[in-house]
Short mmCIF file of C-alpha atoms in Angstrom, two decimals:
data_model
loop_
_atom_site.label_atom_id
_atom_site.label_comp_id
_atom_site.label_asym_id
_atom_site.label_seq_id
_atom_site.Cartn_x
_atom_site.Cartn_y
_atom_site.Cartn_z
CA UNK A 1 -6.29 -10.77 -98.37
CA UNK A 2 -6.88 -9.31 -95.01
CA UNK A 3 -8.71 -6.23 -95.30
CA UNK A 4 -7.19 -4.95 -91.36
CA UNK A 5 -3.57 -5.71 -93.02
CA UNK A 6 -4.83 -2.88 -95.89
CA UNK A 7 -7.15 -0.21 -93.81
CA UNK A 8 -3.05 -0.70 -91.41
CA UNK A 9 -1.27 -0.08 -94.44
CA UNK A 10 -3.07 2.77 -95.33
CA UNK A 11 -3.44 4.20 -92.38
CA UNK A 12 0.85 4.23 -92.01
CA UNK A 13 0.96 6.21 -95.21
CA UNK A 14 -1.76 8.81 -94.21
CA UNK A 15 0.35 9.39 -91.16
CA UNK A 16 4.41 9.69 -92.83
CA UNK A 17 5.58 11.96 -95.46
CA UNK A 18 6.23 10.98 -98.32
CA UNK A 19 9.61 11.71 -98.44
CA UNK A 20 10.03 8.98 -95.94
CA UNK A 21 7.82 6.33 -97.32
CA UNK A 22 9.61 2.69 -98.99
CA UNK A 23 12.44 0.63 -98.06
CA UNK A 24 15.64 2.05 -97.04
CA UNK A 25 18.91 1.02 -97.99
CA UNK A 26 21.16 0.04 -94.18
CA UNK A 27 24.57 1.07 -94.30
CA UNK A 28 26.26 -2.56 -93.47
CA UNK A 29 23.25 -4.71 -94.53
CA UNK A 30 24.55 -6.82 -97.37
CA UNK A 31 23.00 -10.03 -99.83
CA UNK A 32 25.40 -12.72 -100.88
CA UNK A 33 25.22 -15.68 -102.91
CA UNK A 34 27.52 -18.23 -104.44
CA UNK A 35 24.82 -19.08 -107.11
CA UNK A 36 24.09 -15.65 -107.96
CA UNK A 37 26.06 -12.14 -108.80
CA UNK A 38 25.83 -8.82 -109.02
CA UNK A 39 25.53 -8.14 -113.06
CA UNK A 40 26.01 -11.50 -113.70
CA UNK A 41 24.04 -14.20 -115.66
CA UNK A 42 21.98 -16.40 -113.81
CA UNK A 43 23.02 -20.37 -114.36
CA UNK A 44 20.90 -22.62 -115.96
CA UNK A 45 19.84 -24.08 -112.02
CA UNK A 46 18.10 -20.42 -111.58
CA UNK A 47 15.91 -21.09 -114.95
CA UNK A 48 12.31 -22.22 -115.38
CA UNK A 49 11.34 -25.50 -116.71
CA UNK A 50 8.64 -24.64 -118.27
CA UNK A 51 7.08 -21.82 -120.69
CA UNK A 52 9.85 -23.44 -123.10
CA UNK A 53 12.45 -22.64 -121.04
CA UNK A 54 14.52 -25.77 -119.74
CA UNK A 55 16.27 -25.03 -116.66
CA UNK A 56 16.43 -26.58 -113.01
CA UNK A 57 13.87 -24.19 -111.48
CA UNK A 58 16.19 -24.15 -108.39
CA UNK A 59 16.39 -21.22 -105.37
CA UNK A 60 19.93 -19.67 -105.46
CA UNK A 61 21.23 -19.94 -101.81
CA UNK A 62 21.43 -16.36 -100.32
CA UNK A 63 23.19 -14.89 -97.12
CA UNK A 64 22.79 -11.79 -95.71
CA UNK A 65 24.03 -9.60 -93.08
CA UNK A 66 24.50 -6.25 -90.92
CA UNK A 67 20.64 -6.34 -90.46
CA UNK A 68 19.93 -3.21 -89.08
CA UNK A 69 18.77 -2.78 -85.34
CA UNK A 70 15.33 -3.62 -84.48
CA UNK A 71 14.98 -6.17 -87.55
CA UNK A 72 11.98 -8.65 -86.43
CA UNK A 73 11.86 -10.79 -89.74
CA UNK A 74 12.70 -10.75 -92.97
CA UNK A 75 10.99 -10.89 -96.66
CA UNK A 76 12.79 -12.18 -99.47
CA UNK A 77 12.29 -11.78 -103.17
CA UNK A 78 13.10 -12.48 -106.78
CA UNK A 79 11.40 -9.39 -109.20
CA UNK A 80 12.03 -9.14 -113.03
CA UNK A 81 10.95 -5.80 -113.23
CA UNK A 82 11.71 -6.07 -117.83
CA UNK A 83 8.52 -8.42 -117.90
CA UNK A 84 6.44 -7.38 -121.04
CA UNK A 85 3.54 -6.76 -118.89
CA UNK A 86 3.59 -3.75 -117.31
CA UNK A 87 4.03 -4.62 -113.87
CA UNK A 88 7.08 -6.27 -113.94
CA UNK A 89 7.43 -10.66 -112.91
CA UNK A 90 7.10 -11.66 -109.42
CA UNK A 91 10.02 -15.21 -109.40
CA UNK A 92 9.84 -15.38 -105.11
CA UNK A 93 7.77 -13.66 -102.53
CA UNK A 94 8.59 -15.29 -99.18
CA UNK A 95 7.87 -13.09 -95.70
CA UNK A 96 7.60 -13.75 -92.16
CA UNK A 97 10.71 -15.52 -92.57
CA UNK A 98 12.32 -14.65 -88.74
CA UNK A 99 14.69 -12.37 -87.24
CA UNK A 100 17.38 -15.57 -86.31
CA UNK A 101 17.54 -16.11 -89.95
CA UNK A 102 20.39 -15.30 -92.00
CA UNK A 103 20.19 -17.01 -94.97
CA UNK A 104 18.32 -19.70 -97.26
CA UNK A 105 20.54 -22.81 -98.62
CA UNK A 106 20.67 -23.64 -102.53
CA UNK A 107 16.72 -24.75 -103.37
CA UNK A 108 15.02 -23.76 -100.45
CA UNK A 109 12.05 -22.10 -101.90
CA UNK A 110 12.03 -24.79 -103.88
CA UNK A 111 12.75 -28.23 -102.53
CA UNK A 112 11.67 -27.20 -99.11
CA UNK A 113 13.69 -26.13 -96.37
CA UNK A 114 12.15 -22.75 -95.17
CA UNK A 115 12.66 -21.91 -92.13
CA UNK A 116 9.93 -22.30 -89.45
CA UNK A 117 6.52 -19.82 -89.73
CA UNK A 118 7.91 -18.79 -93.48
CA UNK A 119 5.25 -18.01 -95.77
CA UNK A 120 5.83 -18.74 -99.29
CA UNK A 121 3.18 -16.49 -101.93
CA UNK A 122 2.41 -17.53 -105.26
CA UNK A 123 4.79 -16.05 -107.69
CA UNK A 124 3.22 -15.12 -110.87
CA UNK A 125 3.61 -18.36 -112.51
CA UNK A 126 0.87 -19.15 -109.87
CA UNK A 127 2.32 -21.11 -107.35
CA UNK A 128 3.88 -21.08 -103.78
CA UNK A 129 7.90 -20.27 -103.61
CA UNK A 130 10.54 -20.06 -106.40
CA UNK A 131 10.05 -19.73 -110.33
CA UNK A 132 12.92 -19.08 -112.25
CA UNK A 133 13.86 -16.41 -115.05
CA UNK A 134 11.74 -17.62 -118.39
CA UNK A 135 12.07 -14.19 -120.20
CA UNK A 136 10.79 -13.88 -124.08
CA UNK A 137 13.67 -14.12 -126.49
CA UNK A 138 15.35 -11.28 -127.09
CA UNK A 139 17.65 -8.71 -124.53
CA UNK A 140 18.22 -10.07 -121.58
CA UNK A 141 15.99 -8.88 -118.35
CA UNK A 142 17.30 -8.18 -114.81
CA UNK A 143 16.52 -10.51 -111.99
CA UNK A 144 16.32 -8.23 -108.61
CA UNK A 145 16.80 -11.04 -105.69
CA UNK A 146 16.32 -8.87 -102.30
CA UNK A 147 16.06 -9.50 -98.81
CA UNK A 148 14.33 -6.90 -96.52
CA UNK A 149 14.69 -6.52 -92.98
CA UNK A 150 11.11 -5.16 -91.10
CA UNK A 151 10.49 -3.62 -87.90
CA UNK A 152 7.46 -6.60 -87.40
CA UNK A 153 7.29 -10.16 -86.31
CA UNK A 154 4.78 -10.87 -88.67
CA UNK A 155 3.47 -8.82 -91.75
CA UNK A 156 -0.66 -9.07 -91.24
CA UNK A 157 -0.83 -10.77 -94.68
CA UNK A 158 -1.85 -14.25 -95.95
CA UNK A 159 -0.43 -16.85 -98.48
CA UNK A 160 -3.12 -15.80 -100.75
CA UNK A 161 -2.36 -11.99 -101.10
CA UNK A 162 -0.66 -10.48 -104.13
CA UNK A 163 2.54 -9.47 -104.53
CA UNK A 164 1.60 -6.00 -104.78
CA UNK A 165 -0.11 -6.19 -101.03
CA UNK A 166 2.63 -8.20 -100.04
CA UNK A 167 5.21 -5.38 -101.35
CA UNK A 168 3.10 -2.66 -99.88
CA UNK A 169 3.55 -3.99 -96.36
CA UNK A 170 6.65 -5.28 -96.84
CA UNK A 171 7.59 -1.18 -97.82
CA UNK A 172 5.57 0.06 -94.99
CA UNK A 173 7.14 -1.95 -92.08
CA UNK A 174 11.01 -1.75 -93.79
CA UNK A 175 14.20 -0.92 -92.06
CA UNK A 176 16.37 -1.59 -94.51
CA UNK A 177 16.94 -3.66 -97.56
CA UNK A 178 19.85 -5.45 -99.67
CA UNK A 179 20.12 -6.99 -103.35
CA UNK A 180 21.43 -8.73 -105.68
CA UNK A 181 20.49 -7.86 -109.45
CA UNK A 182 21.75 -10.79 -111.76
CA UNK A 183 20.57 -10.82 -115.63
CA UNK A 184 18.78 -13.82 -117.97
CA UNK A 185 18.41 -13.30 -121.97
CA UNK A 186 17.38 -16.21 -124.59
#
């Protein structure tokens, strides 16, 4: 963690209201997949292999669009916010990802294929780029896949910070945002 990145951070929300504070939704900025849809169930490709879950632990491809003005990169990621443990399941926390970019093909934070000064966090299965939906038997969860445009080139952070830092600057520096919220039950 970069302690400048936090004292920045902090420093931002001294100075704006909070009224103002967190991503915004753009009028015009828009997430598409063909893998994933709104309020549907993911496939059996967007599923863990592991945690006895047997899926193919693949990225969905995503595509967005109607960025809004200014946008300098781009964070994308995959949240399960119905995670029994009280802050919700990080799946995909990739940032820095740059302002050209307008998509990720089918596996990318997976297989590879990120483009160029991408950083990939560890998701809270512990490692770097995509884990898929593994939910505990029983309803189904939500899967919240969301791509953030950000007034920065770069967002002061490190492969090794937490989601939670990671989201903090990521709300800080936002212009707008779009998602995707797909469901998983076993």
């Amino acid at each position: 963690m970069k302690l400048n990145a936090l004292a920045a951070a902090v420093a931002f929300f001294a100075a704006v209201p909070l009224s103002t504070a967190g991503t915004a939704r753009a009028d015009g900025f828009r997430l598409t997949s063909p893998d994933i849809a709104e309020g549907k169930p993911l496939a059996e490709a967007q599923v863990f292999s592991g945690f006895g879950c047997t899926g193919g632990n693949t990225s969905p491809a995503l595509s967005w669009s109607g960025a809004p003005a200014g946008t300098k990169s781009f964070v994308v990621t995959a949240y399960d916010p119905d995670a029994p443990t009280g802050s919700g399941w990080w799946h995909w926390v990739a940032f820095d990802l740059p302002a050209s970019t307008s998509g990720l093909a089918r596996g990318a934070g997976t297989a590879g294929g990120m483009p160029a000064g991408t950083v990939q966090a560890r998701n809270d299965y512990g490692k770097a780029g995509f884990g898929g939906a593994c939910p505990p038997p029983g309803a189904p969860h939500r899967y919240i896949f969301k791509v953030t445009a950000l007034k920065v080139e770069k967002l002061g952070v490190d492969a090794d910070a937490s989601a939670a830092l990671i989201g903090f600057m990521t709300n800080a520096n936002a212009l707008g945002s779009a998602t995707i919220t797909a469901t998983y039950g076993r």
